[in-house]
Short mmCIF file of C-alpha atoms and ligand atoms in Angstrom, two decimals:
data_model
loop_
_atom_site.label_atom_id
_atom_site.label_comp_id
_atom_site.label_asym_id
_atom_site.label_seq_id
_atom_site.Cartn_x
_atom_site.Cartn_y
_atom_site.Cartn_z
CA PHE A 1025 54.27 -104.20 26.74
CA MET A 1026 54.00 -103.91 30.54
CA LYS A 1027 53.17 -100.21 30.24
CA ARG A 1028 50.39 -100.93 27.78
CA ARG A 1029 49.03 -103.73 29.93
CA LYS A 1030 48.94 -101.35 32.86
CA LYS A 1031 47.01 -98.85 30.78
CA TRP A 1032 44.47 -101.50 29.77
CA SER A 1033 43.84 -102.21 33.43
CA HIS A 1034 42.20 -98.76 33.46
CA TYR A 1035 39.90 -99.57 30.54
CA PRO A 1036 36.25 -98.65 31.43
CA PRO A 1037 34.16 -101.38 33.09
CA GLY A 1038 31.21 -103.05 31.39
CA PRO A 1039 29.07 -106.19 31.24
CA VAL A 1040 30.70 -109.58 30.74
CA SER A 1041 31.52 -110.25 27.11
CA LEU A 1042 30.35 -113.52 25.52
CA PRO A 1043 32.32 -115.39 22.83
CA PHE A 1044 31.77 -114.01 19.31
CA ILE A 1045 28.78 -111.70 20.04
CA GLY A 1046 30.52 -109.83 22.87
CA THR A 1047 27.98 -107.79 24.84
CA MET A 1048 25.48 -107.28 22.00
CA LEU A 1049 22.71 -109.05 23.92
CA TYR A 1050 22.81 -106.37 26.63
CA VAL A 1051 21.68 -103.69 24.20
CA ASP A 1052 18.21 -103.32 22.73
CA PHE A 1053 19.25 -101.92 19.33
CA CYS A 1054 15.70 -100.67 18.78
CA ASN A 1055 16.03 -98.51 21.94
CA PRO A 1056 19.76 -98.28 22.63
CA HIS A 1057 19.56 -95.11 24.76
CA LEU A 1058 17.24 -96.90 27.21
CA SER A 1059 19.67 -99.82 27.51
CA PHE A 1060 22.53 -97.35 28.01
CA ASN A 1061 20.63 -95.60 30.80
CA GLN A 1062 20.29 -98.95 32.61
CA LEU A 1063 23.97 -99.79 32.10
CA GLN A 1064 24.97 -96.28 33.28
CA LYS A 1065 23.24 -96.96 36.61
CA LYS A 1066 25.28 -100.14 37.02
CA PHE A 1067 28.70 -99.15 35.63
CA GLY A 1068 28.83 -95.35 35.90
CA ASN A 1069 29.17 -92.54 33.33
CA ILE A 1070 31.86 -94.24 31.27
CA PHE A 1071 31.33 -97.91 30.47
CA SER A 1072 32.48 -100.31 27.79
CA LEU A 1073 30.69 -102.75 25.49
CA GLN A 1074 31.85 -105.12 22.80
CA ASN A 1075 30.02 -105.49 19.51
CA CYS A 1076 31.49 -108.83 18.43
CA TRP A 1077 35.19 -107.82 18.41
CA THR A 1078 34.68 -104.05 18.13
CA ASN A 1079 35.47 -102.13 21.32
CA VAL A 1080 32.80 -99.58 22.19
CA VAL A 1081 32.81 -97.04 25.01
CA VAL A 1082 29.62 -95.18 25.95
CA LEU A 1083 29.85 -91.70 27.48
CA ASN A 1084 27.01 -90.47 29.68
CA GLY A 1085 26.03 -87.27 31.49
CA TYR A 1086 26.88 -83.65 30.76
CA LYS A 1087 30.20 -83.48 32.61
CA THR A 1088 31.69 -86.54 30.89
CA VAL A 1089 30.42 -85.61 27.42
CA LYS A 1090 31.69 -82.05 27.69
CA GLU A 1091 35.10 -83.19 28.87
CA ALA A 1092 35.42 -85.58 25.92
CA LEU A 1093 33.95 -83.47 23.11
CA VAL A 1094 35.12 -80.02 24.17
CA HIS A 1095 38.27 -80.45 26.29
CA ARG A 1096 39.63 -83.43 24.34
CA SER A 1097 37.97 -82.53 21.10
CA GLU A 1098 40.52 -83.95 18.67
CA ASP A 1099 40.99 -87.18 20.61
CA PHE A 1100 37.29 -87.97 20.03
CA ALA A 1101 36.87 -86.46 16.54
CA ASP A 1102 37.18 -89.55 14.36
CA ARG A 1103 34.33 -91.71 13.05
CA PRO A 1104 34.35 -95.50 12.74
CA TYR A 1105 34.44 -96.91 9.24
CA ILE A 1106 30.91 -98.08 8.34
CA PRO A 1107 31.06 -100.87 5.74
CA MET A 1108 27.29 -101.00 5.22
CA TYR A 1109 27.46 -97.82 3.13
CA GLU A 1110 30.02 -99.19 0.67
CA HIS A 1111 27.36 -100.35 -1.77
CA VAL A 1112 26.23 -96.74 -2.31
CA GLY A 1113 29.74 -95.51 -3.07
CA TYR A 1114 31.16 -94.76 0.40
CA GLY A 1115 34.78 -95.78 0.48
CA ASN A 1116 38.40 -94.83 0.48
CA LYS A 1117 38.37 -91.68 -1.65
CA SER A 1118 34.81 -90.53 -0.97
CA GLU A 1119 33.26 -90.52 2.45
CA GLY A 1120 30.98 -87.47 2.41
CA ILE A 1121 31.03 -85.52 5.68
CA VAL A 1122 28.78 -87.15 8.24
CA ILE A 1123 30.65 -90.45 8.47
CA ALA A 1124 33.99 -89.29 7.04
CA ARG A 1125 37.13 -90.21 8.94
CA TYR A 1126 38.71 -87.26 10.75
CA GLY A 1127 41.44 -85.68 8.63
CA HIS A 1128 42.31 -83.30 5.80
CA VAL A 1129 39.49 -84.28 3.40
CA TRP A 1130 36.76 -84.07 6.07
CA LYS A 1131 38.11 -80.69 7.24
CA GLU A 1132 38.12 -79.27 3.71
CA LEU A 1133 34.63 -80.53 2.90
CA ARG A 1134 33.18 -79.32 6.19
CA LYS A 1135 34.78 -75.88 5.75
CA PHE A 1136 33.54 -75.64 2.16
CA THR A 1137 30.03 -76.77 3.08
CA LEU A 1138 29.68 -74.36 5.98
CA SER A 1139 30.90 -71.39 4.00
CA THR A 1140 28.90 -72.25 0.88
CA LEU A 1141 25.70 -72.70 2.81
CA ARG A 1142 26.39 -69.42 4.56
CA ASN A 1143 26.85 -67.69 1.20
CA PHE A 1144 23.51 -69.03 0.09
CA GLY A 1145 22.11 -67.46 3.18
CA MET A 1146 22.68 -69.98 5.92
CA GLY A 1147 21.95 -67.80 8.95
CA LYS A 1148 21.61 -64.81 6.61
CA LYS A 1149 18.63 -63.12 5.13
CA SER A 1150 18.17 -64.92 1.85
CA LEU A 1151 17.76 -68.33 3.41
CA GLU A 1152 15.49 -66.81 6.02
CA ASP A 1153 13.33 -65.50 3.18
CA ARG A 1154 13.28 -69.00 1.69
CA VAL A 1155 12.14 -70.54 4.97
CA THR A 1156 9.53 -67.80 5.44
CA GLU A 1157 8.19 -68.43 1.96
CA GLU A 1158 8.04 -72.19 2.61
CA ALA A 1159 6.25 -71.54 5.93
CA GLY A 1160 3.60 -69.74 3.85
CA PHE A 1161 3.19 -72.80 1.58
CA LEU A 1162 2.98 -75.00 4.66
CA CYS A 1163 0.22 -72.87 6.19
CA SER A 1164 -1.77 -72.96 2.92
CA ALA A 1165 -1.49 -76.76 2.87
CA VAL A 1166 -2.59 -76.96 6.53
CA SER A 1167 -5.54 -74.62 5.72
CA SER A 1168 -6.64 -76.92 2.94
CA GLU A 1169 -7.24 -79.66 5.53
CA LYS A 1170 -10.20 -77.43 6.55
CA GLY A 1171 -10.00 -78.17 10.26
CA HIS A 1172 -10.44 -81.94 9.73
CA PRO A 1173 -8.19 -84.38 11.62
CA PHE A 1174 -4.99 -85.11 9.69
CA ASP A 1175 -1.43 -86.35 10.13
CA LEU A 1176 0.86 -83.33 10.05
CA ARG A 1177 3.87 -85.45 9.27
CA PHE A 1178 3.77 -85.40 5.47
CA LEU A 1179 3.27 -81.65 5.17
CA VAL A 1180 6.01 -80.81 7.67
CA ASN A 1181 8.37 -83.26 5.96
CA ASN A 1182 7.64 -81.65 2.61
CA ALA A 1183 8.29 -78.16 3.95
CA VAL A 1184 11.60 -79.02 5.61
CA CYS A 1185 12.83 -81.10 2.66
CA ASN A 1186 12.01 -78.24 0.33
CA VAL A 1187 14.38 -75.97 2.25
CA ILE A 1188 17.19 -78.50 1.79
CA CYS A 1189 16.26 -79.17 -1.85
CA THR A 1190 16.34 -75.49 -2.82
CA THR A 1191 19.65 -75.00 -1.06
CA ILE A 1192 21.31 -78.02 -2.64
CA TYR A 1193 19.57 -78.43 -5.98
CA GLY A 1194 17.90 -75.04 -6.43
CA GLU A 1195 14.52 -76.72 -6.75
CA ARG A 1196 11.42 -76.95 -4.58
CA PHE A 1197 8.58 -79.38 -5.13
CA ASP A 1198 4.84 -78.93 -4.77
CA TYR A 1199 3.48 -80.85 -1.80
CA GLY A 1200 1.40 -83.13 -4.03
CA ASP A 1201 4.30 -83.87 -6.44
CA ASP A 1202 4.59 -87.63 -6.98
CA THR A 1203 8.37 -87.61 -7.45
CA PHE A 1204 8.78 -85.77 -4.19
CA LYS A 1205 6.46 -88.14 -2.36
CA LYS A 1206 8.56 -91.00 -3.70
CA LEU A 1207 11.77 -89.37 -2.49
CA LEU A 1208 10.42 -88.87 1.03
CA HIS A 1209 9.15 -92.42 1.11
CA LEU A 1210 12.49 -93.84 -0.03
CA PHE A 1211 14.32 -91.79 2.51
CA GLU A 1212 12.10 -92.97 5.34
CA ASN A 1213 12.60 -96.60 4.27
CA SER A 1214 16.35 -96.17 4.20
CA LEU A 1215 16.37 -94.82 7.77
CA ASN A 1216 14.34 -97.77 9.02
CA GLU A 1217 16.72 -100.19 7.34
CA GLU A 1218 19.70 -98.78 9.21
CA ALA A 1219 18.28 -99.24 12.71
CA GLY A 1220 18.13 -102.49 14.65
CA PHE A 1221 20.33 -105.51 15.22
CA LEU A 1222 21.03 -106.71 11.66
CA PRO A 1223 22.81 -103.55 10.39
CA GLN A 1224 24.93 -103.54 13.57
CA LEU A 1225 25.91 -107.11 12.91
CA LEU A 1226 26.73 -106.41 9.25
CA ASN A 1227 28.95 -103.53 10.29
CA VAL A 1228 31.00 -105.54 12.73
CA VAL A 1229 31.12 -108.66 10.53
CA PRO A 1230 31.44 -106.91 7.14
CA ILE A 1231 32.35 -110.18 5.42
CA LEU A 1232 28.60 -110.91 5.48
CA LEU A 1233 28.16 -107.92 3.16
CA ARG A 1234 30.28 -109.75 0.57
CA ILE A 1235 27.64 -112.46 0.19
CA PRO A 1236 26.21 -111.67 -3.26
CA GLY A 1237 22.90 -109.83 -3.05
CA VAL A 1238 22.99 -109.18 0.73
CA PRO A 1239 23.55 -105.39 0.72
CA GLN A 1240 21.09 -104.96 -2.16
CA LYS A 1241 18.48 -106.95 -0.28
CA VAL A 1242 18.98 -105.51 3.22
CA PHE A 1243 19.50 -101.91 2.12
CA ARG A 1244 17.12 -101.71 -0.81
CA GLY A 1245 15.64 -98.35 0.32
CA GLN A 1246 19.09 -96.82 0.79
CA LYS A 1247 20.11 -97.76 -2.74
CA ALA A 1248 16.88 -96.41 -4.21
CA PHE A 1249 17.38 -93.14 -2.31
CA MET A 1250 20.89 -92.76 -3.75
CA ASP A 1251 19.60 -93.53 -7.25
CA PHE A 1252 17.17 -90.68 -6.81
CA ILE A 1253 19.94 -88.31 -5.70
CA ASP A 1254 21.89 -89.37 -8.81
CA VAL A 1255 18.99 -88.36 -11.04
CA LEU A 1256 18.82 -84.92 -9.40
CA ILE A 1257 22.58 -84.41 -9.75
CA ASN A 1258 22.71 -85.56 -13.36
CA LYS A 1259 19.85 -83.26 -14.26
CA HIS A 1260 21.81 -80.49 -12.61
CA MET A 1261 25.00 -81.21 -14.50
CA GLU A 1262 23.18 -80.97 -17.82
CA THR A 1263 22.13 -77.39 -17.07
CA TRP A 1264 25.29 -76.31 -15.30
CA ASN A 1265 26.94 -73.03 -16.28
CA PRO A 1266 30.23 -72.40 -14.42
CA ALA A 1267 29.74 -68.66 -14.73
CA TYR A 1268 26.62 -68.76 -12.65
CA ILE A 1269 26.38 -70.55 -9.29
CA ARG A 1270 22.77 -71.37 -8.58
CA ASP A 1271 23.11 -73.50 -5.48
CA PHE A 1272 25.29 -75.83 -3.42
CA SER A 1273 25.67 -78.47 -6.16
CA ASP A 1274 26.90 -75.83 -8.62
CA ALA A 1275 29.44 -74.54 -6.10
CA PHE A 1276 30.72 -78.10 -5.60
CA LEU A 1277 30.95 -78.71 -9.35
CA LYS A 1278 32.95 -75.51 -9.69
CA GLU A 1279 35.31 -76.68 -6.97
CA MET A 1280 35.78 -80.00 -8.81
CA GLU A 1281 37.00 -78.07 -11.88
CA LYS A 1282 39.99 -76.74 -9.91
CA GLY A 1283 42.11 -79.81 -10.66
CA LYS A 1284 44.40 -82.06 -8.68
CA MET A 1285 44.53 -80.02 -5.46
CA ALA A 1286 40.75 -79.97 -5.29
CA GLU A 1287 40.59 -83.68 -6.10
CA GLU A 1288 42.92 -84.36 -3.17
CA SER A 1289 40.67 -82.31 -0.91
CA GLY A 1290 37.80 -84.61 -1.76
CA PHE A 1291 36.05 -82.64 -4.50
CA ASN A 1292 35.16 -85.53 -6.79
CA TYR A 1293 31.90 -86.66 -8.36
CA ASN A 1294 31.28 -89.43 -5.84
CA ASN A 1295 31.67 -87.00 -2.95
CA LEU A 1296 29.23 -84.61 -4.60
CA ARG A 1297 26.68 -87.43 -4.38
CA LEU A 1298 27.61 -88.34 -0.82
CA VAL A 1299 27.85 -84.80 0.57
CA THR A 1300 24.50 -83.75 -0.88
CA ALA A 1301 22.91 -87.01 0.33
CA ASP A 1302 24.44 -86.26 3.76
CA LEU A 1303 22.91 -82.80 3.89
CA PHE A 1304 19.60 -84.24 2.87
CA ALA A 1305 19.77 -87.07 5.39
CA ALA A 1306 21.16 -85.05 8.31
CA GLY A 1307 19.11 -81.93 7.67
CA SER A 1308 15.59 -83.05 6.88
CA GLU A 1309 14.25 -85.74 9.20
CA THR A 1310 15.93 -84.23 12.31
CA THR A 1311 14.24 -80.86 11.83
CA SER A 1312 10.85 -82.16 10.72
CA THR A 1313 10.74 -84.66 13.59
CA THR A 1314 11.46 -81.85 16.05
CA LEU A 1315 8.57 -79.85 14.60
CA ARG A 1316 6.28 -82.86 14.97
CA TRP A 1317 7.28 -83.13 18.63
CA ALA A 1318 6.59 -79.39 18.99
CA VAL A 1319 2.98 -79.72 17.75
CA LEU A 1320 2.45 -82.86 19.84
CA TYR A 1321 3.52 -81.05 23.02
CA MET A 1322 1.20 -78.17 22.13
CA LEU A 1323 -1.68 -80.69 21.92
CA LEU A 1324 -0.77 -82.14 25.29
CA HIS A 1325 -0.22 -78.73 26.94
CA PRO A 1326 -2.84 -76.32 25.56
CA GLU A 1327 -2.01 -73.77 28.27
CA ILE A 1328 1.58 -73.56 26.97
CA GLN A 1329 0.28 -73.20 23.40
CA SER A 1330 -1.92 -70.26 24.52
CA LYS A 1331 1.04 -68.55 26.20
CA VAL A 1332 3.14 -68.87 23.02
CA GLN A 1333 0.28 -67.47 20.95
CA ALA A 1334 -0.16 -64.55 23.36
CA GLU A 1335 3.54 -63.71 22.92
CA ILE A 1336 3.26 -64.01 19.12
CA ASP A 1337 0.23 -61.68 19.13
CA LYS A 1338 2.07 -59.17 21.30
CA VAL A 1339 5.39 -59.11 19.46
CA ILE A 1340 4.47 -59.96 15.84
CA GLY A 1341 0.70 -59.63 15.57
CA ARG A 1342 -1.52 -61.78 13.37
CA GLU A 1343 -0.50 -60.55 9.90
CA ARG A 1344 3.22 -59.84 9.63
CA SER A 1345 5.49 -62.85 9.01
CA PRO A 1346 7.77 -63.79 11.92
CA THR A 1347 11.48 -62.98 11.45
CA MET A 1348 14.56 -64.12 13.35
CA LYS A 1349 14.87 -60.61 14.80
CA ASP A 1350 11.65 -61.27 16.74
CA GLN A 1351 13.30 -64.10 18.63
CA VAL A 1352 15.10 -61.87 21.15
CA SER A 1353 11.80 -60.30 22.17
CA MET A 1354 10.13 -63.70 22.59
CA PRO A 1355 11.72 -65.42 25.58
CA TYR A 1356 8.76 -67.71 26.27
CA THR A 1357 8.53 -68.99 22.68
CA SER A 1358 12.31 -69.50 22.59
CA ALA A 1359 12.13 -71.42 25.86
CA VAL A 1360 9.35 -73.64 24.47
CA ILE A 1361 11.32 -74.41 21.29
CA HIS A 1362 14.44 -75.26 23.31
CA GLU A 1363 12.40 -77.44 25.65
CA VAL A 1364 10.92 -79.25 22.62
CA GLN A 1365 14.47 -80.06 21.52
CA ARG A 1366 15.55 -81.10 25.01
CA TYR A 1367 12.57 -83.25 25.89
CA GLY A 1368 11.95 -84.51 22.32
CA ASP A 1369 15.57 -85.69 22.25
CA VAL A 1370 15.49 -86.54 18.52
CA ALA A 1371 19.08 -87.80 18.26
CA PRO A 1372 19.40 -89.67 21.58
CA ILE A 1373 22.73 -91.30 20.75
CA GLY A 1374 23.94 -88.77 18.14
CA LEU A 1375 26.32 -90.33 15.64
CA PRO A 1376 29.15 -92.72 16.54
CA HIS A 1377 32.57 -91.19 17.15
CA MET A 1378 35.94 -92.93 17.30
CA THR A 1379 39.08 -92.10 19.25
CA TYR A 1380 41.74 -90.56 17.01
CA ARG A 1381 44.56 -91.46 19.41
CA ASP A 1382 44.99 -93.18 22.79
CA THR A 1383 43.38 -90.96 25.37
CA GLU A 1384 42.29 -90.73 28.97
CA LEU A 1385 38.99 -89.63 30.43
CA GLN A 1386 38.31 -89.27 34.14
CA GLY A 1387 41.10 -91.72 34.87
CA PHE A 1388 39.96 -94.30 32.30
CA PHE A 1389 42.20 -95.37 29.43
CA ILE A 1390 40.50 -95.37 26.01
CA PRO A 1391 42.70 -96.66 23.17
CA LYS A 1392 42.89 -95.24 19.65
CA GLY A 1393 40.27 -96.71 17.34
CA THR A 1394 37.62 -97.30 20.02
CA THR A 1395 34.06 -96.61 18.86
CA ILE A 1396 32.54 -93.96 21.11
CA ILE A 1397 28.82 -93.57 21.66
CA ILE A 1398 27.78 -90.18 22.97
CA ASN A 1399 24.59 -90.71 24.95
CA LEU A 1400 23.15 -87.24 24.24
CA SER A 1401 19.89 -88.32 25.84
CA SER A 1402 21.68 -88.71 29.17
CA VAL A 1403 22.89 -85.11 28.80
CA LEU A 1404 19.53 -83.62 27.83
CA LYS A 1405 17.91 -85.51 30.71
CA ASP A 1406 20.82 -85.35 33.17
CA GLU A 1407 19.28 -85.36 36.65
CA THR A 1408 22.16 -83.36 38.07
CA VAL A 1409 21.47 -80.46 35.70
CA TRP A 1410 17.75 -80.22 34.89
CA GLU A 1411 15.10 -79.45 37.48
CA LYS A 1412 12.48 -81.74 35.92
CA PRO A 1413 14.42 -83.88 33.43
CA ASN A 1414 11.51 -86.15 32.55
CA GLU A 1415 8.80 -83.54 32.12
CA PHE A 1416 8.03 -80.99 29.43
CA TYR A 1417 8.92 -77.84 31.39
CA PRO A 1418 9.83 -74.70 29.36
CA GLU A 1419 10.89 -72.98 32.60
CA HIS A 1420 14.18 -74.87 32.26
CA PHE A 1421 15.10 -72.06 29.86
CA LEU A 1422 13.72 -69.07 31.79
CA ASP A 1423 15.24 -67.18 34.70
CA ALA A 1424 13.32 -65.75 37.65
CA ASN A 1425 12.51 -62.64 35.58
CA GLY A 1426 11.12 -64.61 32.66
CA GLN A 1427 14.22 -63.94 30.53
CA PHE A 1428 15.57 -66.65 28.24
CA VAL A 1429 18.60 -68.57 29.52
CA LYS A 1430 20.38 -71.53 27.92
CA PRO A 1431 21.93 -74.04 30.35
CA GLU A 1432 25.25 -75.41 29.07
CA ALA A 1433 23.88 -78.96 29.06
CA PHE A 1434 21.60 -78.07 26.17
CA LEU A 1435 23.47 -80.15 23.59
CA PRO A 1436 20.94 -81.53 21.05
CA PHE A 1437 23.43 -80.65 18.30
CA SER A 1438 26.30 -82.30 20.20
CA ALA A 1439 29.56 -80.33 20.68
CA GLY A 1440 33.20 -80.12 19.61
CA ARG A 1441 34.70 -80.68 16.17
CA ARG A 1442 31.98 -83.00 14.88
CA ALA A 1443 29.08 -80.90 16.24
CA CYS A 1444 26.12 -80.50 13.90
CA LEU A 1445 27.04 -78.46 10.85
CA GLY A 1446 23.45 -77.35 10.27
CA GLU A 1447 22.69 -75.92 13.71
CA GLN A 1448 22.05 -72.39 12.44
CA LEU A 1449 19.77 -73.57 9.67
CA ALA A 1450 17.89 -75.87 12.03
CA LYS A 1451 17.33 -73.06 14.55
CA LEU A 1452 16.11 -70.78 11.80
CA GLU A 1453 13.65 -73.39 10.54
CA LEU A 1454 12.38 -74.33 14.00
CA PHE A 1455 11.67 -70.71 14.95
CA ILE A 1456 10.08 -69.59 11.67
CA PHE A 1457 7.98 -72.72 11.04
CA PHE A 1458 6.81 -73.01 14.65
CA THR A 1459 5.85 -69.37 15.14
CA THR A 1460 4.18 -69.11 11.71
CA LEU A 1461 2.08 -72.22 12.40
CA LEU A 1462 0.98 -71.02 15.85
CA GLN A 1463 0.32 -67.51 14.55
CA LYS A 1464 -2.19 -68.91 12.05
CA PHE A 1465 -3.61 -71.99 13.82
CA THR A 1466 -4.48 -73.49 17.18
CA PHE A 1467 -3.69 -77.20 17.26
CA VAL A 1468 -6.16 -79.41 19.07
CA LEU A 1469 -6.57 -83.11 19.67
CA PRO A 1470 -9.53 -84.49 17.65
CA GLU A 1471 -12.33 -85.59 20.01
CA ASP A 1472 -12.32 -89.27 19.10
CA GLN A 1473 -8.52 -89.60 19.25
CA PRO A 1474 -6.56 -91.15 22.14
CA ARG A 1475 -4.04 -88.98 23.96
CA PRO A 1476 -0.82 -89.20 21.85
CA ARG A 1477 2.06 -91.15 23.34
CA GLU A 1478 4.94 -89.13 24.73
CA ASP A 1479 7.58 -91.81 24.26
CA GLY A 1480 9.51 -91.89 21.00
CA ASN A 1481 9.78 -94.46 18.27
CA PHE A 1482 13.49 -95.13 17.63
CA ALA A 1483 15.01 -95.62 14.17
CA LEU A 1484 18.38 -93.81 14.43
CA MET A 1485 16.23 -90.90 15.56
CA SER A 1486 13.51 -90.73 18.16
CA SER A 1487 10.24 -89.60 16.55
CA PRO A 1488 6.64 -89.36 17.78
CA HIS A 1489 4.29 -92.26 17.20
CA PRO A 1490 1.81 -91.23 14.48
CA TYR A 1491 -0.97 -88.92 15.73
CA LEU A 1492 -3.80 -86.93 14.23
CA VAL A 1493 -4.37 -83.26 14.82
CA GLN A 1494 -6.96 -80.59 13.99
CA ALA A 1495 -5.69 -77.17 12.96
CA VAL A 1496 -8.27 -74.54 13.88
CA PRO A 1497 -7.66 -71.22 12.05
CA ARG A 1498 -7.14 -68.27 14.42
C1 LIG B 2296 25.71 -83.93 12.76
C2 LIG B 2296 21.71 -83.02 15.38
C3 LIG B 2296 19.86 -80.42 11.71
C4 LIG B 2296 23.83 -81.36 9.07
C5 LIG B 2296 24.76 -83.90 13.77
C6 LIG B 2296 24.90 -84.60 15.03
C7 LIG B 2296 23.79 -84.33 15.76
C8 LIG B 2296 22.94 -83.48 14.97
C9 LIG B 2296 23.49 -84.83 17.17
C10 LIG B 2296 26.09 -85.50 15.44
C11 LIG B 2296 27.18 -84.70 16.04
C12 LIG B 2296 28.31 -85.57 16.56
O1 LIG B 2296 28.71 -86.51 15.90
O2 LIG B 2296 28.78 -85.34 17.68
C13 LIG B 2296 20.86 -82.27 14.60
C14 LIG B 2296 19.54 -81.83 15.01
C15 LIG B 2296 19.01 -81.10 13.98
C16 LIG B 2296 20.01 -81.08 12.91
C17 LIG B 2296 18.91 -82.14 16.36
C18 LIG B 2296 17.69 -80.40 13.86
C19 LIG B 2296 16.86 -80.13 14.81
C20 LIG B 2296 20.80 -80.40 10.70
C21 LIG B 2296 20.67 -79.67 9.46
C22 LIG B 2296 21.78 -79.97 8.70
C23 LIG B 2296 22.62 -80.85 9.49
C24 LIG B 2296 19.50 -78.76 9.08
C25 LIG B 2296 22.20 -79.53 7.30
C26 LIG B 2296 21.97 -78.57 6.65
C27 LIG B 2296 24.67 -82.15 9.85
C28 LIG B 2296 25.95 -82.68 9.38
C29 LIG B 2296 26.49 -83.40 10.46
C30 LIG B 2296 25.52 -83.32 11.54
C31 LIG B 2296 26.55 -82.48 7.98
C32 LIG B 2296 27.84 -84.14 10.49
C33 LIG B 2296 28.92 -83.23 11.00
C34 LIG B 2296 30.32 -83.85 10.96
O3 LIG B 2296 30.46 -85.06 11.10
O4 LIG B 2296 31.29 -83.09 10.80
N1 LIG B 2296 23.55 -83.23 13.75
N2 LIG B 2296 21.10 -81.81 13.33
N3 LIG B 2296 21.99 -81.09 10.69
N4 LIG B 2296 24.46 -82.54 11.15
FE1 LIG B 2296 22.82 -82.08 12.26
#
């Protein structure tokens, strides 16, 4: 007992906790990373909070985050249990991947997902072809706006979601398709529902979720999104032929057939729903939001846009489609894309982690079961690492000779065991979509429009405030 008490005396400092609500009033849940930056100044890189009775520790800055996620990878590899997803089937035997507890089932599902996506071309040529083809559809849709001001958001969302849809369900949708529009709308609603104070409260006081009708009312969009996924999966099962694997869902169904061992490794029907919903959720909005930041920065920095276009013209020309092989010969474009990810900072607080065992970090004691927030924003904008952390400055990724370099603090995909599973796919999409768009169009700010805001709008992710753009054919 004395030993443990001594350990607790090294628990990270934090603001004074109030009865029942703990320190929840210190955090603006609509902009948590900004609150964390303030608290970091007061309490240092490792500080503690209390969401009602849940212990939370926030990690800030490159050095601290690297030490936790890379050097003590397993200690920080767990995820907290999130009761608000129970009503869509998340629970004991099925947790998907993104919020699955660390252990055998998560490991098996992650391994299976990575290798299956790779076999369908993740990082290989066939998926690259798919993305290239979709970039063509995207350019046609942008062309049909005929140089008039428009919001790029819907088209980019459609393009990115189509890449995920073909990989998981073997199906792409036309941009005007009503069902697809509905899906994107539902998905957006469900993201908005999960941000803010109320969902946080429901997670830490899950008994409130037992009040009849509460989850259905608060998370209506989430439920509707899952219903939609169910329709896609059921349609798939009707046409499934085990001899012929068309896509990710088929590969999962085949795995489910393997019996008890597979069942124990998490290959059950409910996990098929949750894993595919995870890939959809984690893989679409992140990438499309990054692309929207990319175009916004090109509007705000036309000289940078011209330099990217000059490099595209030199290396690829105006006709041939860009390929991933071009990337090595395009240091400036690569630097711009990386800077978009750094400065755009789309996942400022990543996803919550949880300590898997008692651990120690820079002399602080962090007990097993503590919720850990990784303030990725504080890494991507760490003043001790980046020359101009709060400016859009592609030179962060160029050496004195104009060659591409990647500082270690570039961690938009996080690091360690729970690092983003879709990093390769995301990089492929960002490069191909961005270069294809700038090869075909110059993006300008419509004359009557105000200068777009550079600060993000936070709803689990940080995305640009809506803006209009004109795409002038080149
Ligand atoms: C997890 C970022 C694209 C699938 C994550 C995490 C971040 C992230 C910060 C949390 C890591 C952690 O907990 O420490 C991004 C960004 C993307 C992107 C910035 C695009 C620009 C994708 C794509 C896919 C994907 C395209 C899928 C095909 C996942 C999955 C996880 C994850 C499944 C959970 C991993 C686990 O818990 O084991 N991503 N991601 N992501 N991402 Fe991504």
